[in-house]
Amino acid sequence: MKTDRAERTLTGLPVSPGIAIGPVYLHDPGIVAVTAYSIPTAELEHERLRFHRSVDAALLQIDKLRARAEMLPESAQEAAVALLEVHRQMLSGSRLVRGVDRRIRENRINAEAALETELAAIVESFSAIADPTIRSRVDDVRGAGHRVLRHLTQTAYHSFARVPTGSVVLAEELTPADAALMDPARILGFAAAVGGVEGHTAIMARALHLPAVLGVRGLLDAAAGASIVVVDGVDGQVVFDPGPDTLAAFRRRRAALARQRRRLVAVAALPAITDDGVAISLNANIDLPAEVDEARALGADGVGLLRTEIQFMNREDLPDEDAQYEMLRAVVEGLDGRTVTIRTLDIGGDKRAPALAAHFPEGPNPALGLRAIRYSLKVPRLFETQVAAILRAGAHGSIRILLPMLTSVGEMRQARNIIQRTARRLRRQGVAIADPLPPIGAMIETPAAALGADALADHSDFFAIGTNDLTMYTLAIDRSDEQVASLYNPFHPAVLRLIVFAVTAARERGIPISVCGEIAGDPRYTALLLGLGLRELSMSPGSLPRVKERLRAVDVAEAQTLAARSVAAHDAAHVMVLVEHFNASL
C-alpha cells in the first residue's frame, strides 16, 4: 500500500461512523451532459411519449433492484426495499414527472432538458428548507431523476458489481439506491462530494455499517491519481495517499472504534436508568418506515416524533387518505406495540408543498406566517384527511397525535373538535380506528406556548418541546441564515427558563412531557435536560446509544443542581462552562 504521492486531506460531513482504509475506486454513475433543443409542435407528443417510456423503464429497473436488495444482509434488507419504494413513488405521478411533462409541452424543449430544469427547481426549493432531515430528501429526488435521465440518453449504469473487493468508493454523488446495493463484504466505505447527514444515502450507510463522508468539496479533483484513501466517518476526513505514520494512526483508531461499537451495541440492550435509579424513556425521531428497524435495533422505546410533511413536499398533488394511511400503518406495525407519536402536517415556513402553495401564496415572513397547525385549521379538509389516516393507522397499534406550533388554547380546541368529528364519521362508516381515541398533545416551540403552558396543559394530553424552533423564536435568530447562525444557542438562559415553564406546567397537571429537538440527541445536554425535569427524550436513532450511555452515568439530584445554576446564569457562555465542567466530572 505504498505511494509516492503527497498526503492530502479534505473534510466533509461525517454521516456513518467508522474508518475505511483501502484502494480508491472512482464511481462513474453514467451521467452525461445534457443539451437543450427545441421540439417542433408536431413532435411534442412523441417527445412526451419518449419521456414516459423512460420513466416506465426506470420503474422496471427499480423492481429488479428490489429483487436484488432482498439478497442484502437482513439488517439492511428492509431499509433498502423501502428506499427503492420511495424512488418508485417519486416516479409515479409525482411533481417531478408532472413537471417534466408540463415543461415539454409548454416550453417545447427536449425531455432531457425538461428533466434537468425540473430537477434544478426541486433542488432549489428543498435547499431553502432549514430542517436538515427534510432538506436532505432532495437526494432521493436527484437519484430518481438521474435514473430516468440515463434511460433517456441510453447511458449504461455502472454498477458496483465489479468493484474490487476491499475498495473504498469515491463519487461526485451517490444516491440512496447506490448505497443500498453496496455489498459490505466487498466495499469498505464511501465518500461523495454531494449529500448530507440526514439523507437516505447516509441512512443506508448507517444501516449497512459502512463508514461514509458526504459533502466533500473537491473530492474527485483531489482523488485524481490517488491509490489509497482513508474515509473517516467519525471526524469527516478523507485522506488521500496517507503516509506511514498517518496510516498507522488510523488503523489504531479503527481498532478502537470497533471496540467502541461493540460497547455501544451492548449499551443499546441496557435499561435507560440513571446512576441513581431514575428511569428515562428514549425514543426516536423518524420520518419514514425505513428507519424503524434501526430505531428498534438501537434500543428506542418508541417513536417520539414521526414527521409527516415529507409526503406532501415532492408532488404537485396532495397525498390522499389511503396513501397517508399506508405509510403510517407501516411505521405503527413496525414498532410492534411501541407508541408512535405522529406529528400532524408541519408545512409552511421553509417547508413548502407545491400543491398548497398554489392556493396560499407565501407571506412576507414565512416563519411567522401560515404554517403548521395554522395551515391545518385554515384548510379543514386537508386536516381531516390526515387525521382520518392517522386514526386508521391507530387501529394497528399505539399512537399519539402531536399538533405543531400551537400558540393558544383556542387552536387546541379547534383541532380536538376536528379530530373527534372525524372519528365519529369513520365510526359511522364502519372504518376501524384507534379505540379509545389517541392522546392529543401540543408542541411547545414558541415562547407563547411555553409561557402559556399552564393553560395549554388543561387541554392537552401531553407536551413535546421542539427546541429547534423554540430557540429560533425566542432568540429571533434564523439558524439557516449564515450571517446570524452563530448566535443560535439553545444554552441561552431564556430558552432554559421557557423549558422550565413548560415542565412545571406539565408536572402540575400530571401529563407527560418530552424533548424532541436536536439537543435531545446530544450527550452534552443530557444531564442538563434531566436536571430540568425531562424524563422523555426523542432523537435521531443513531444518537440513542450515546445518550443512553451518558444518562446511565448521571445522578439526577446533581443534575438538578446543574440545571438550577444554568437557569440562573446571565448568558449562554456561562451555561456552557457549567455544563462542560459537569460532564467532565462524570
Coordinates of C-alpha atoms in Angstrom, one line a residue:
M1 CA 0.0 0.0 0.0
K2 CA 2.9 2.4 -0.5
T3 CA 2.6 5.5 -2.6
D4 CA 4.9 8.2 -3.8
R5 CA 2.2 11.0 -3.8
A6 CA 2.0 13.5 -1.1
E7 CA -0.6 13.0 1.6
R8 CA -3.6 15.4 1.4
T9 CA -6.8 15.7 3.4
L10 CA -10.3 17.0 2.7
T11 CA -13.1 17.4 5.1
G12 CA -16.8 16.8 4.7
L13 CA -19.8 15.7 6.8
P14 CA -19.4 12.5 8.8
V15 CA -22.6 10.6 8.2
S16 CA -21.7 7.0 9.2
P17 CA -19.1 6.2 11.9
G18 CA -16.1 4.0 11.3
I19 CA -12.9 4.2 9.4
A20 CA -12.4 2.6 5.9
I21 CA -8.9 2.2 4.5
G22 CA -8.4 0.8 1.0
P23 CA -7.7 1.3 -2.7
V24 CA -9.6 4.1 -4.4
Y25 CA -12.5 3.1 -6.7
L26 CA -13.9 6.1 -8.6
H27 CA -17.5 5.5 -9.3
D28 CA -18.9 6.8 -12.6
P29 CA -22.7 6.9 -12.4
G30 CA -23.1 7.2 -16.1
I31 CA -24.5 10.7 -16.2
V32 CA -23.9 12.7 -19.4
A33 CA -24.1 16.4 -20.2
V34 CA -27.5 17.4 -21.5
T35 CA -28.0 19.7 -24.4
A36 CA -31.3 21.6 -24.7
Y37 CA -33.0 22.0 -28.0
S38 CA -36.5 22.9 -29.3
I39 CA -39.1 20.4 -30.3
P40 CA -41.5 21.3 -33.1
T41 CA -45.1 21.4 -32.1
A42 CA -45.9 18.4 -34.3
E43 CA -43.4 16.2 -32.4
L44 CA -44.3 17.2 -28.9
E45 CA -46.5 14.2 -28.3
H46 CA -43.7 11.9 -29.4
E47 CA -41.3 13.7 -27.1
R48 CA -43.7 13.2 -24.1
L49 CA -44.1 9.6 -25.0
R50 CA -40.3 9.1 -25.1
F51 CA -40.1 10.6 -21.6
H52 CA -42.9 8.5 -20.2
R53 CA -41.3 5.3 -21.7
S54 CA -38.1 6.2 -20.0
V55 CA -40.0 6.6 -16.7
D56 CA -41.6 3.2 -17.2
A57 CA -38.1 1.7 -17.9
A58 CA -36.8 3.2 -14.7
L59 CA -39.7 1.8 -12.7
L60 CA -39.0 -1.7 -14.2
Q61 CA -35.3 -1.3 -13.2
I62 CA -36.4 -0.4 -9.7
D63 CA -38.4 -3.6 -9.5
K64 CA -35.3 -5.6 -10.5
L65 CA -33.2 -3.8 -7.9
R66 CA -35.8 -4.6 -5.2
A67 CA -35.3 -8.3 -6.0
R68 CA -31.6 -7.9 -5.7
A69 CA -32.0 -5.9 -2.5
E70 CA -33.5 -9.0 -0.9
M71 CA -30.1 -10.6 -1.1
L72 CA -28.7 -7.9 1.3
P73 CA -27.9 -8.6 4.9
E74 CA -31.1 -8.8 7.0
S75 CA -30.2 -5.6 8.9
A76 CA -30.3 -3.6 5.7
Q77 CA -32.7 -5.5 3.5
E78 CA -35.9 -3.8 4.7
A79 CA -34.4 -0.4 4.6
A80 CA -33.1 -0.9 1.0
V81 CA -36.5 -2.2 -0.2
A82 CA -38.3 0.8 1.5
L83 CA -35.8 3.3 -0.1
L84 CA -36.4 1.8 -3.6
E85 CA -40.1 2.1 -2.9
V86 CA -39.6 5.8 -2.2
H87 CA -37.9 6.1 -5.7
R88 CA -40.9 4.3 -7.2
Q89 CA -43.3 6.7 -5.7
M90 CA -41.2 9.6 -7.0
L91 CA -41.7 8.3 -10.5
S92 CA -45.4 7.6 -10.1
G93 CA -47.4 10.8 -10.8
S94 CA -45.0 12.9 -8.7
R95 CA -44.2 16.6 -9.0
L96 CA -41.1 15.5 -10.9
V97 CA -42.9 13.5 -13.6
R98 CA -45.7 16.0 -14.0
G99 CA -43.3 18.9 -14.0
V100 CA -41.2 17.5 -16.8
D101 CA -44.3 16.6 -18.8
R102 CA -45.5 20.2 -18.5
R103 CA -42.1 21.7 -19.4
I104 CA -42.0 19.6 -22.6
R105 CA -45.5 20.8 -23.6
E106 CA -45.2 24.5 -22.5
N107 CA -41.6 25.2 -23.2
R108 CA -41.3 22.9 -26.3
I109 CA -38.0 21.5 -25.3
N110 CA -36.5 18.0 -25.3
A111 CA -37.2 15.7 -22.4
E112 CA -33.6 15.6 -21.1
A113 CA -33.6 19.4 -20.8
A114 CA -37.0 19.5 -19.2
L115 CA -35.9 16.9 -16.7
E116 CA -32.8 18.8 -15.8
T117 CA -34.7 22.0 -15.4
E118 CA -37.4 20.5 -13.2
L119 CA -34.8 18.7 -11.1
A120 CA -33.0 22.0 -10.5
A121 CA -36.2 23.7 -9.5
I122 CA -37.0 21.0 -7.0
V123 CA -33.4 21.0 -5.6
E124 CA -33.7 24.8 -5.2
S125 CA -37.0 24.5 -3.3
F126 CA -35.6 21.9 -0.9
S127 CA -32.3 23.8 -0.4
A128 CA -34.3 26.7 1.2
I129 CA -35.6 24.4 4.0
A130 CA -34.0 24.8 7.4
D131 CA -34.9 21.3 8.7
P132 CA -31.9 19.2 7.7
T133 CA -33.9 16.0 7.7
I134 CA -36.4 17.2 5.1
R135 CA -33.8 19.2 3.1
S136 CA -31.8 16.0 2.7
R137 CA -34.7 14.3 0.9
V138 CA -33.5 16.1 -2.2
D139 CA -31.0 13.3 -2.6
D140 CA -33.9 10.9 -3.4
V141 CA -35.3 13.3 -6.0
R142 CA -31.9 13.5 -7.7
G143 CA -31.5 9.8 -7.7
A144 CA -34.9 9.1 -9.2
G145 CA -34.4 11.8 -11.8
H146 CA -30.9 10.6 -12.8
R147 CA -32.2 7.1 -13.3
V148 CA -34.7 8.4 -15.9
L149 CA -32.0 10.6 -17.5
R150 CA -29.8 7.5 -18.0
H151 CA -32.7 5.8 -19.9
L152 CA -33.4 8.9 -21.9
T153 CA -29.8 9.2 -23.0
Q154 CA -29.4 5.4 -23.2
T155 CA -26.4 5.7 -20.9
A156 CA -25.3 2.5 -19.3
Y157 CA -25.4 2.4 -15.5
H158 CA -22.1 1.4 -13.9
S159 CA -23.0 -0.8 -11.1
F160 CA -20.8 -1.8 -8.1
A161 CA -20.8 -5.5 -9.2
R162 CA -17.2 -5.2 -10.5
V163 CA -15.8 -3.1 -7.7
P164 CA -12.6 -4.9 -6.5
T165 CA -13.0 -6.5 -3.0
G166 CA -11.7 -4.2 -0.3
S167 CA -12.1 -0.9 -2.2
V168 CA -13.3 2.5 -1.0
V169 CA -15.8 4.1 -3.3
L170 CA -15.5 7.8 -4.2
A171 CA -18.0 9.6 -6.3
E172 CA -19.5 13.0 -7.1
E173 CA -22.8 11.8 -5.9
L174 CA -24.2 8.5 -4.6
T175 CA -28.0 8.0 -4.5
P176 CA -29.7 6.1 -1.7
A177 CA -30.2 3.3 -4.2
D178 CA -26.5 3.2 -4.9
A179 CA -25.7 2.9 -1.2
A180 CA -28.4 0.2 -0.8
L181 CA -26.7 -2.0 -3.3
M182 CA -23.2 -1.8 -1.9
D183 CA -22.0 -5.2 -0.5
P184 CA -20.3 -4.5 2.8
A185 CA -18.3 -7.7 2.3
R186 CA -16.6 -6.1 -0.7
I187 CA -16.9 -2.4 -0.2
L188 CA -15.3 -0.9 2.9
G189 CA -16.8 2.6 2.8
F190 CA -17.5 5.6 0.6
A191 CA -17.3 9.3 0.2
A192 CA -19.1 11.7 -2.1
A193 CA -19.0 15.4 -3.0
V194 CA -22.7 15.8 -2.5
G195 CA -25.0 14.7 0.3
G196 CA -26.0 15.4 3.9
V197 CA -26.2 13.8 7.3
E198 CA -30.0 13.2 7.3
G199 CA -30.3 12.0 3.7
H200 CA -31.3 8.5 2.7
T201 CA -27.8 7.8 1.4
A202 CA -26.5 8.4 4.9
I203 CA -29.3 6.3 6.4
M204 CA -28.3 3.4 4.2
A205 CA -24.7 3.8 5.1
R206 CA -25.5 3.5 8.7
A207 CA -27.8 0.6 8.1
L208 CA -25.0 -1.3 6.3
H209 CA -22.4 -0.1 8.9
L210 CA -20.3 1.4 6.1
P211 CA -18.1 4.3 7.1
A212 CA -19.1 7.3 5.0
V213 CA -18.4 11.0 4.5
L214 CA -20.6 13.2 2.3
G215 CA -20.5 16.8 1.1
V216 CA -16.7 16.7 0.4
R217 CA -16.0 19.6 -1.9
G218 CA -13.3 19.0 -4.5
L219 CA -13.4 15.2 -3.8
L220 CA -12.8 13.9 -7.3
D221 CA -10.2 16.5 -8.2
A222 CA -8.2 15.5 -5.1
A223 CA -8.8 11.8 -5.8
A224 CA -7.2 12.0 -9.3
G225 CA -4.2 9.7 -9.3
A226 CA -4.6 8.6 -5.7
S227 CA -4.1 4.9 -4.9
I228 CA -5.0 4.6 -1.2
V229 CA -7.7 6.6 0.7
V230 CA -8.9 6.8 4.2
V231 CA -12.6 7.6 4.9
D232 CA -13.1 8.8 8.4
G233 CA -16.8 8.6 9.1
V234 CA -16.3 10.0 12.7
D235 CA -14.5 13.2 12.0
G236 CA -15.5 13.7 8.4
Q237 CA -12.0 13.4 7.0
V238 CA -10.9 11.9 3.6
V239 CA -7.2 11.4 3.4
F240 CA -5.5 10.5 0.1
D241 CA -2.3 8.6 -0.1
P242 CA -1.6 8.7 3.7
G243 CA 1.9 8.4 4.9
P244 CA 3.1 5.5 7.1
D245 CA 2.5 7.4 10.4
T246 CA -0.9 8.6 9.4
L247 CA -1.9 5.1 8.2
A248 CA -0.8 3.5 11.5
A249 CA -2.7 6.1 13.5
F250 CA -5.9 5.5 11.5
R251 CA -5.5 1.7 12.0
R252 CA -5.2 2.2 15.7
R253 CA -8.4 4.4 15.7
R254 CA -10.2 1.8 13.6
A255 CA -9.5 -0.8 16.1
A256 CA -10.6 1.5 19.0
L257 CA -13.8 2.3 17.1
A258 CA -14.5 -1.4 16.7
R259 CA -14.2 -1.9 20.4
Q260 CA -16.4 1.2 21.0
R261 CA -19.1 -0.1 18.6
R262 CA -19.2 -3.4 20.5
R263 CA -19.6 -1.4 23.7
L264 CA -22.5 0.8 22.3
V265 CA -24.3 -2.3 20.9
A266 CA -24.2 -3.7 24.4
V267 CA -25.4 -0.3 25.8
A268 CA -28.4 -0.4 23.4
A269 CA -29.7 -3.5 25.2
L270 CA -29.3 -2.0 28.7
P271 CA -32.2 -0.2 30.5
A272 CA -32.2 3.6 30.3
I273 CA -31.7 4.2 34.0
T274 CA -29.7 7.0 35.6
D275 CA -26.9 6.3 38.1
D276 CA -29.4 7.0 41.0
G277 CA -32.1 4.7 39.5
V278 CA -34.4 7.2 37.6
A279 CA -36.0 5.6 34.5
I280 CA -35.8 7.6 31.3
S281 CA -37.7 6.9 28.1
L282 CA -35.6 7.2 25.0
N283 CA -37.5 7.5 21.7
A284 CA -36.6 8.0 18.0
N285 CA -37.3 10.8 15.6
I286 CA -38.0 9.4 12.1
D287 CA -40.0 10.3 9.0
L288 CA -40.0 7.0 7.0
P289 CA -40.8 3.3 7.7
A290 CA -37.3 2.5 6.5
E291 CA -35.9 4.0 9.8
V292 CA -38.0 1.8 12.1
D293 CA -35.6 -1.2 12.1
E294 CA -32.6 1.0 13.0
A295 CA -34.5 2.7 15.8
R296 CA -35.5 -0.7 17.3
A297 CA -32.1 -2.1 17.0
L298 CA -30.6 0.8 18.8
G299 CA -32.9 0.5 21.7
A300 CA -35.7 3.0 21.1
D301 CA -38.7 2.7 23.4
G302 CA -40.9 4.0 20.6
V303 CA -41.1 6.9 18.1
G304 CA -41.3 10.3 19.9
L305 CA -41.6 12.2 16.6
L306 CA -42.9 10.9 13.3
R307 CA -42.7 13.8 10.8
T308 CA -45.4 13.6 8.1
E309 CA -44.7 16.6 5.9
I310 CA -42.3 14.8 3.6
Q311 CA -45.3 13.0 2.0
F312 CA -46.5 16.4 0.8
M313 CA -43.3 18.0 -0.5
N314 CA -42.3 16.3 -3.7
R315 CA -45.5 16.3 -5.6
E316 CA -47.9 18.7 -7.3
D317 CA -51.0 17.0 -5.9
L318 CA -51.8 16.0 -2.3
P319 CA -51.4 12.5 -1.0
D320 CA -54.9 11.0 -0.4
E321 CA -56.1 9.4 2.8
D322 CA -55.1 5.9 1.7
A323 CA -51.6 6.8 0.7
Q324 CA -51.0 8.5 4.1
Y325 CA -52.6 5.6 5.9
E326 CA -50.4 3.0 4.3
M327 CA -47.2 4.9 5.3
L328 CA -48.4 5.4 8.8
R329 CA -49.5 1.8 9.2
A330 CA -46.1 0.6 8.1
V331 CA -44.5 2.6 10.9
V332 CA -47.0 1.6 13.5
E333 CA -46.9 -2.1 12.7
G334 CA -43.1 -1.9 12.5
L335 CA -42.9 -0.7 16.1
D336 CA -44.8 -3.8 17.3
G337 CA -46.7 -2.3 20.1
R338 CA -44.4 0.6 21.0
T339 CA -46.0 4.0 20.9
V340 CA -45.7 6.2 17.8
T341 CA -46.1 9.9 18.2
I342 CA -47.4 11.3 14.9
R343 CA -46.9 15.0 14.3
T344 CA -49.6 16.4 12.0
L345 CA -48.6 18.4 8.9
D346 CA -45.9 20.9 9.7
I347 CA -45.8 22.6 6.3
G348 CA -45.2 26.3 5.7
G349 CA -42.3 28.5 6.6
D350 CA -39.3 26.9 4.9
K351 CA -41.1 23.6 4.2
R352 CA -43.2 24.0 1.1
A353 CA -45.8 21.9 -0.6
P354 CA -46.4 22.9 -4.2
A355 CA -50.0 21.7 -4.2
L356 CA -50.8 24.0 -1.3
A357 CA -48.6 26.9 -2.4
A358 CA -50.8 27.4 -5.4
H359 CA -53.8 28.3 -3.1
F360 CA -51.9 30.2 -0.4
P361 CA -49.1 32.4 -1.7
E362 CA -46.1 32.7 0.6
G363 CA -46.4 35.7 3.0
P364 CA -43.8 38.4 3.6
N365 CA -42.3 36.4 6.5
P366 CA -42.9 32.7 6.1
A367 CA -41.5 31.7 9.5
L368 CA -44.2 33.9 11.1
G369 CA -47.0 33.2 8.6
L370 CA -49.2 30.4 7.6
R371 CA -47.6 27.2 8.8
A372 CA -48.1 24.0 10.8
I373 CA -51.4 23.9 12.8
R374 CA -52.4 27.3 11.2
Y375 CA -52.4 25.6 7.8
S376 CA -54.3 22.6 9.1
L377 CA -57.0 24.8 10.6
K378 CA -57.1 27.1 7.6
V379 CA -57.8 24.1 5.4
P380 CA -60.0 21.7 7.5
R381 CA -60.5 19.2 4.7
L382 CA -56.7 18.8 4.4
F383 CA -56.5 18.3 8.2
E384 CA -59.5 15.9 8.3
T385 CA -57.9 13.7 5.6
Q386 CA -54.7 13.5 7.5
V387 CA -56.5 12.9 10.8
A388 CA -58.5 10.1 9.2
A389 CA -55.3 8.4 8.0
I390 CA -53.8 8.7 11.5
L391 CA -56.9 7.4 13.3
R392 CA -57.0 4.4 10.9
A393 CA -53.3 3.7 11.5
G394 CA -54.1 3.8 15.2
A395 CA -56.1 0.6 14.8
H396 CA -52.8 -1.2 14.2
G397 CA -51.0 -0.1 17.4
S398 CA -50.4 2.5 20.0
I399 CA -50.2 6.1 18.7
R400 CA -50.4 9.7 19.9
I401 CA -51.3 12.8 17.8
L402 CA -48.9 15.8 18.2
L403 CA -50.0 19.3 17.0
P404 CA -47.2 21.6 15.8
M405 CA -46.7 25.3 16.5
L406 CA -49.7 25.8 18.8
T407 CA -49.8 29.3 20.4
S408 CA -53.2 29.3 22.1
V409 CA -55.8 27.1 23.8
G410 CA -58.3 28.1 21.0
E411 CA -56.2 26.3 18.4
M412 CA -56.1 23.2 20.5
R413 CA -59.8 23.2 20.9
Q414 CA -60.4 23.6 17.2
A415 CA -58.0 20.8 16.4
R416 CA -59.5 18.5 19.0
N417 CA -63.0 19.2 17.7
I418 CA -62.0 18.2 14.1
I419 CA -60.3 15.0 15.4
Q420 CA -63.4 14.0 17.3
R421 CA -65.7 14.9 14.4
T422 CA -63.5 12.8 12.0
A423 CA -63.6 9.9 14.4
R424 CA -67.4 10.0 14.6
R425 CA -67.6 10.0 10.8
L426 CA -65.2 7.0 10.4
R427 CA -67.1 5.0 13.1
R428 CA -70.4 5.7 11.3
Q429 CA -68.8 4.3 8.1
G430 CA -67.7 1.2 9.9
V431 CA -64.0 2.0 9.5
A432 CA -61.6 0.5 12.1
I433 CA -59.8 3.3 14.0
A434 CA -57.9 3.7 17.2
D435 CA -60.1 2.8 20.2
P436 CA -60.0 4.7 22.5
L437 CA -59.0 7.9 20.7
P438 CA -55.3 8.5 20.9
P439 CA -53.9 11.2 23.3
I440 CA -53.6 14.6 21.7
G441 CA -50.5 16.7 22.5
A442 CA -49.1 20.1 21.9
M443 CA -45.7 21.0 20.7
I444 CA -44.1 23.7 22.8
E445 CA -42.0 25.5 20.2
T446 CA -42.9 29.1 20.6
P447 CA -42.5 31.4 23.6
A448 CA -46.3 31.9 23.6
A449 CA -46.8 28.2 24.1
A450 CA -44.2 27.9 26.8
L451 CA -45.4 30.9 28.8
G452 CA -49.0 29.7 28.4
A453 CA -48.2 26.1 29.1
D454 CA -50.3 26.1 32.2
A455 CA -53.4 26.9 30.2
L456 CA -52.5 24.6 27.3
A457 CA -51.9 21.7 29.8
D458 CA -55.6 21.9 30.8
H459 CA -56.5 20.9 27.2
S460 CA -53.6 18.7 26.2
D461 CA -52.8 15.0 27.0
F462 CA -49.0 15.5 26.6
F463 CA -46.4 18.1 25.7
A464 CA -43.4 17.7 23.3
I465 CA -40.8 20.5 23.4
G466 CA -39.4 21.4 19.9
T467 CA -36.2 23.1 21.0
N468 CA -35.1 24.0 17.4
D469 CA -38.0 26.4 16.8
L470 CA -38.3 27.4 20.4
T471 CA -34.6 28.6 20.3
M472 CA -35.2 30.3 17.0
Y473 CA -38.3 32.2 18.0
T474 CA -37.0 33.1 21.5
L475 CA -33.8 34.5 20.3
A476 CA -35.2 35.9 17.0
I477 CA -32.5 34.1 15.0
D478 CA -32.8 32.2 11.8
R479 CA -30.3 29.4 12.1
S480 CA -30.3 28.9 8.3
D481 CA -29.1 32.5 7.9
E482 CA -25.3 32.2 7.8
Q483 CA -24.9 35.8 9.0
V484 CA -26.6 35.2 12.3
A485 CA -26.4 31.4 12.7
S486 CA -23.5 31.6 15.2
L487 CA -25.9 33.4 17.6
Y488 CA -28.3 30.4 17.7
N489 CA -27.7 28.7 21.0
P490 CA -30.2 26.5 22.9
F491 CA -28.0 27.0 26.0
H492 CA -29.3 30.6 26.3
P493 CA -30.9 31.0 29.8
A494 CA -34.0 32.4 28.2
V495 CA -34.6 29.2 26.4
L496 CA -33.9 27.2 29.5
R497 CA -36.4 29.2 31.5
L498 CA -39.1 28.6 28.9
I499 CA -38.4 24.9 29.2
V500 CA -38.8 25.2 33.0
F501 CA -42.2 26.9 32.5
A502 CA -43.4 24.0 30.3
V503 CA -42.0 21.2 32.5
T504 CA -43.6 22.8 35.6
A505 CA -47.0 23.1 33.9
A506 CA -46.9 19.5 32.7
R507 CA -45.9 18.2 36.1
E508 CA -48.6 20.2 38.0
R509 CA -51.3 18.8 35.5
G510 CA -49.8 15.3 35.6
I511 CA -49.2 15.0 31.8
P512 CA -46.1 13.6 30.1
I513 CA -43.6 16.0 28.6
S514 CA -40.7 15.2 26.2
V515 CA -38.0 17.0 24.2
C516 CA -37.7 16.1 20.5
G517 CA -35.3 18.8 19.3
E518 CA -31.7 18.3 18.3
I519 CA -30.4 18.9 21.8
A520 CA -32.1 15.7 23.0
G521 CA -29.7 13.7 20.8
D522 CA -26.5 15.4 22.0
P523 CA -25.0 13.8 25.1
R524 CA -23.5 17.1 26.2
Y525 CA -27.1 18.3 27.0
T526 CA -28.3 15.0 28.7
A527 CA -27.6 15.9 32.3
L528 CA -28.9 19.4 31.9
L529 CA -32.2 18.2 30.4
L530 CA -32.6 15.6 33.2
G531 CA -31.9 18.3 35.7
L532 CA -34.6 20.5 34.2
G533 CA -37.1 17.7 34.9
L534 CA -37.3 15.9 31.5
R535 CA -37.8 12.2 31.6
E536 CA -38.6 11.5 27.9
L537 CA -36.1 12.3 25.2
S538 CA -36.5 11.7 21.5
M539 CA -33.7 11.9 18.9
S540 CA -32.3 10.5 15.7
P541 CA -31.9 6.7 16.0
G542 CA -28.1 6.9 15.8
S543 CA -27.9 9.1 18.9
L544 CA -29.7 6.7 21.2
P545 CA -26.8 4.6 22.5
R546 CA -24.5 7.5 23.2
V547 CA -27.3 9.4 25.1
K548 CA -28.2 6.2 27.0
E549 CA -24.5 5.7 27.9
R550 CA -24.3 9.2 29.2
L551 CA -27.5 9.2 31.2
R552 CA -26.5 6.0 33.0
A553 CA -23.6 7.9 34.5
V554 CA -25.8 10.9 35.6
D555 CA -27.0 11.4 39.2
V556 CA -30.3 13.3 38.8
A557 CA -30.0 15.1 42.1
E558 CA -26.6 16.5 41.0
A559 CA -28.1 17.3 37.5
Q560 CA -30.9 19.3 39.2
T561 CA -28.2 21.5 40.9
L562 CA -26.6 22.0 37.5
A563 CA -30.0 23.0 36.0
A564 CA -30.7 25.4 38.7
R565 CA -27.4 27.2 38.3
S566 CA -27.8 27.2 34.5
V567 CA -31.3 28.7 34.6
A568 CA -29.9 31.5 36.9
A569 CA -26.9 32.2 34.7
H570 CA -26.6 35.5 32.9
D571 CA -25.7 34.2 29.4
A572 CA -25.2 31.1 27.3
A573 CA -21.4 31.2 27.6
H574 CA -21.7 30.7 31.4
V575 CA -24.2 27.9 31.0
M576 CA -21.8 26.1 28.6
V577 CA -19.0 26.4 31.1
L578 CA -21.2 24.9 33.8
V579 CA -22.3 22.0 31.6
E580 CA -18.8 21.2 30.4
H581 CA -17.5 21.2 33.9
F582 CA -20.3 18.8 35.0
N583 CA -19.8 16.5 32.0
A584 CA -16.0 16.4 32.7
S585 CA -16.8 15.1 36.3
L586 CA -18.8 12.1 35.1

